[in-house]
Amino acid sequence: MSDKLIIFDTTLRDGEQSPGASMTRDEKLRIARQLERLKVDVIEAGFAASSNGDFEAVKAIADVIKDSTVCSLARANDRDISRAAEALRGANRARIHTFIATSALHMEKKLRMTPEQVLEQARLSVRFARNLCADIEFSPEDGYRSDVDFLCRVLEAVIDEGATTLNIPDTVGYAIPELYGNFIRTLRERIPNSDKAIWSVHCHNDLGMAVANSLAGVKIGGARQVECTINGLGERAGNCSLEEVVMAVKTRRDYFNLDLGIDTSQIVPASRMVAQTTGFVVQPNKAVVGANAFAHASGIHQDGVLKARDTYEIMRAEDVGWSANKIVLGKLSGRNAFKQRLQDLGVELESESELNAAFVKFKDLADRKSEIFDEDIIALVGDESVSAEVEHYRLLSLSQHSETGERPGARVTFAAGQIEHRAVAQGNGPVDATLKAIESKLETGAELLLYSVNAITSGSTESQGEVTVRLQHGGRVVNGVGADPDIVVASAKAYLSALNKLHSKAERVAAQG
Ligand code: KIV
Ligand code: ZN
């Protein structure tokens, strides 16, 4: 049995299924590049057959990623599998991940198929996929709640057809660590050809045990691949969190005795990028990547850490990519220094015109904020307006007035395509007035589900505010993020960014439909 643990990241597929976390092609590409820097073994880039947008995203990622295997999800049918193979054609290393539900509940109520039909479809699909790609992963959806005898028959059949990885999802997050670990072990012990494939775990976090279940699948069950997402992003309570699994295996190597290919110093940059792109902020006390994960507040702890770090620290902050807030650039920094800093941060902009757009924004920010930190630069390049994607709505100018005893008002000028709108409105506060002004012209009718403000760098009121806005309209939920030292401006940017996403026509179907 191999002692390498394969890290399969599904932030761009299962993570993206979280309502409001959908990403554009360029956003996915940027995250895929970061995942490659993190050295994940497999990047599940999307579900190519679900929409043209997802097909294009998988294809773009397959075309540029060289070191990680690029994978596409596909339902167990020829059309989905062909589409996945087509999107992956340019990949250095490609994997097709095909799935069909095997629990009695899903087969009867969702698929309306008999177990024998499901078995046959699984077998034929893996056979079909294997003719298009050498690396085939098969998942029995809702596997953990499936009848074990039936599951053994399905898994044995797909190994015979050439499946190279078998993934056992706890689709609804129902498992308990010991039981899940034993379940994987039972399957491996009972299936005669089980040694011909790598076993994988895929756990959802509904009961808060996705990481514990995955680790039990590895330790007790002998799985050698973990499927996970950055920040545990994913539907409902999310997926198994990559950073937690990786740091558990690394920190407790004495117990797991497994090797990892991951460059852990890229964990925090990846976490920030995903949070910023999706608008799903990381809770401060989240393990490994939360802002407080390495902050020792109590006097006793501080004293201990100052005397000897390992009194209270089991991991080093710098090993997972935390760097103290550093002033990196200022008003007088030139284009070359800016470009160099982007390179040091591992940010690759697609073209010179994107670099120029980012530099103009940097200069604008440096005029208003004396100290520019790495976090500011990352927020700046995450801004939609420096990406190559078309921005339909753009903020042109904003003024607002608030005074004690007066009702606040805002005057907003923004572009919608070629049309320039000038809007004025009053509201309960300057942010409310600003969003009402925009709506007075557009009348989108979008419902505001979430509005949140975070300081990008802590400890100073000079920090930029990062605003996240979540909108729902026509059955779609999108997040918009905007950053600016002025939080009213950041709010307007975030609102327009969410409207830009609603404006993009891309339609998606749920992976587990
Ligand atoms: O949770 C699940 O069952 C899945 C499969 C499609 C692998 O995400
Ligand atoms: Zn899943």
Short mmCIF file of N, CA and C and ligand atoms in Angstrom, two decimals, residues 13-14 73 97 99 139 141-142 167 169 171 202 204 512, ligand 1:
data_model
loop_
_atom_site.label_atom_id
_atom_site.label_comp_id
_atom_site.label_asym_id
_atom_site.label_seq_id
_atom_site.Cartn_x
_atom_site.Cartn_y
_atom_site.Cartn_z
N ARG A 13 -15.53 22.52 -7.91
CA ARG A 13 -16.70 21.74 -8.32
C ARG A 13 -17.69 21.60 -7.16
N ASP A 14 -17.38 20.80 -6.15
CA ASP A 14 -18.32 20.64 -5.04
C ASP A 14 -18.41 21.93 -4.23
N LEU A 73 -16.05 16.26 -13.40
CA LEU A 73 -17.13 15.37 -12.97
C LEU A 73 -18.02 15.07 -14.17
N HIS A 97 -14.21 11.79 -13.66
CA HIS A 97 -14.82 11.33 -12.40
C HIS A 97 -16.31 11.12 -12.67
N PHE A 99 -20.12 9.37 -11.74
CA PHE A 99 -20.84 8.96 -10.53
C PHE A 99 -22.29 8.57 -10.84
N SER A 139 -17.59 7.22 -8.38
CA SER A 139 -18.21 7.46 -7.06
C SER A 139 -19.62 6.91 -7.03
N GLU A 141 -22.76 7.64 -5.52
CA GLU A 141 -23.29 8.75 -4.73
C GLU A 141 -24.13 8.22 -3.58
N ASP A 142 -24.07 8.89 -2.46
CA ASP A 142 -24.73 8.43 -1.22
C ASP A 142 -24.22 7.03 -0.85
N ASN A 167 -14.17 6.23 -5.04
CA ASN A 167 -14.42 7.25 -4.03
C ASN A 167 -15.73 6.95 -3.32
N PRO A 169 -18.50 8.48 -1.20
CA PRO A 169 -19.01 9.72 -0.61
C PRO A 169 -19.96 9.48 0.56
N THR A 171 -22.41 11.57 1.20
CA THR A 171 -23.03 12.70 0.49
C THR A 171 -23.81 13.63 1.41
N HIS A 202 -14.74 11.04 0.68
CA HIS A 202 -15.38 12.29 0.28
C HIS A 202 -16.49 12.55 1.30
N HIS A 204 -19.05 15.08 3.67
CA HIS A 204 -19.72 16.38 3.89
C HIS A 204 -19.85 16.64 5.38
N GLN A 512 -25.73 17.10 -8.63
CA GLN A 512 -26.34 15.87 -8.14
C GLN A 512 -27.81 15.78 -8.56
O1 KIV B 1 -21.20 14.28 -2.31
C1 KIV B 1 -21.23 13.56 -3.32
O2 KIV B 1 -21.82 12.49 -3.37
C2 KIV B 1 -20.53 14.06 -4.50
C3 KIV B 1 -20.32 13.08 -5.60
C4 KIV B 1 -20.76 13.61 -6.90
C5 KIV B 1 -18.90 12.63 -5.60
O3 KIV B 1 -20.09 15.18 -4.54
#
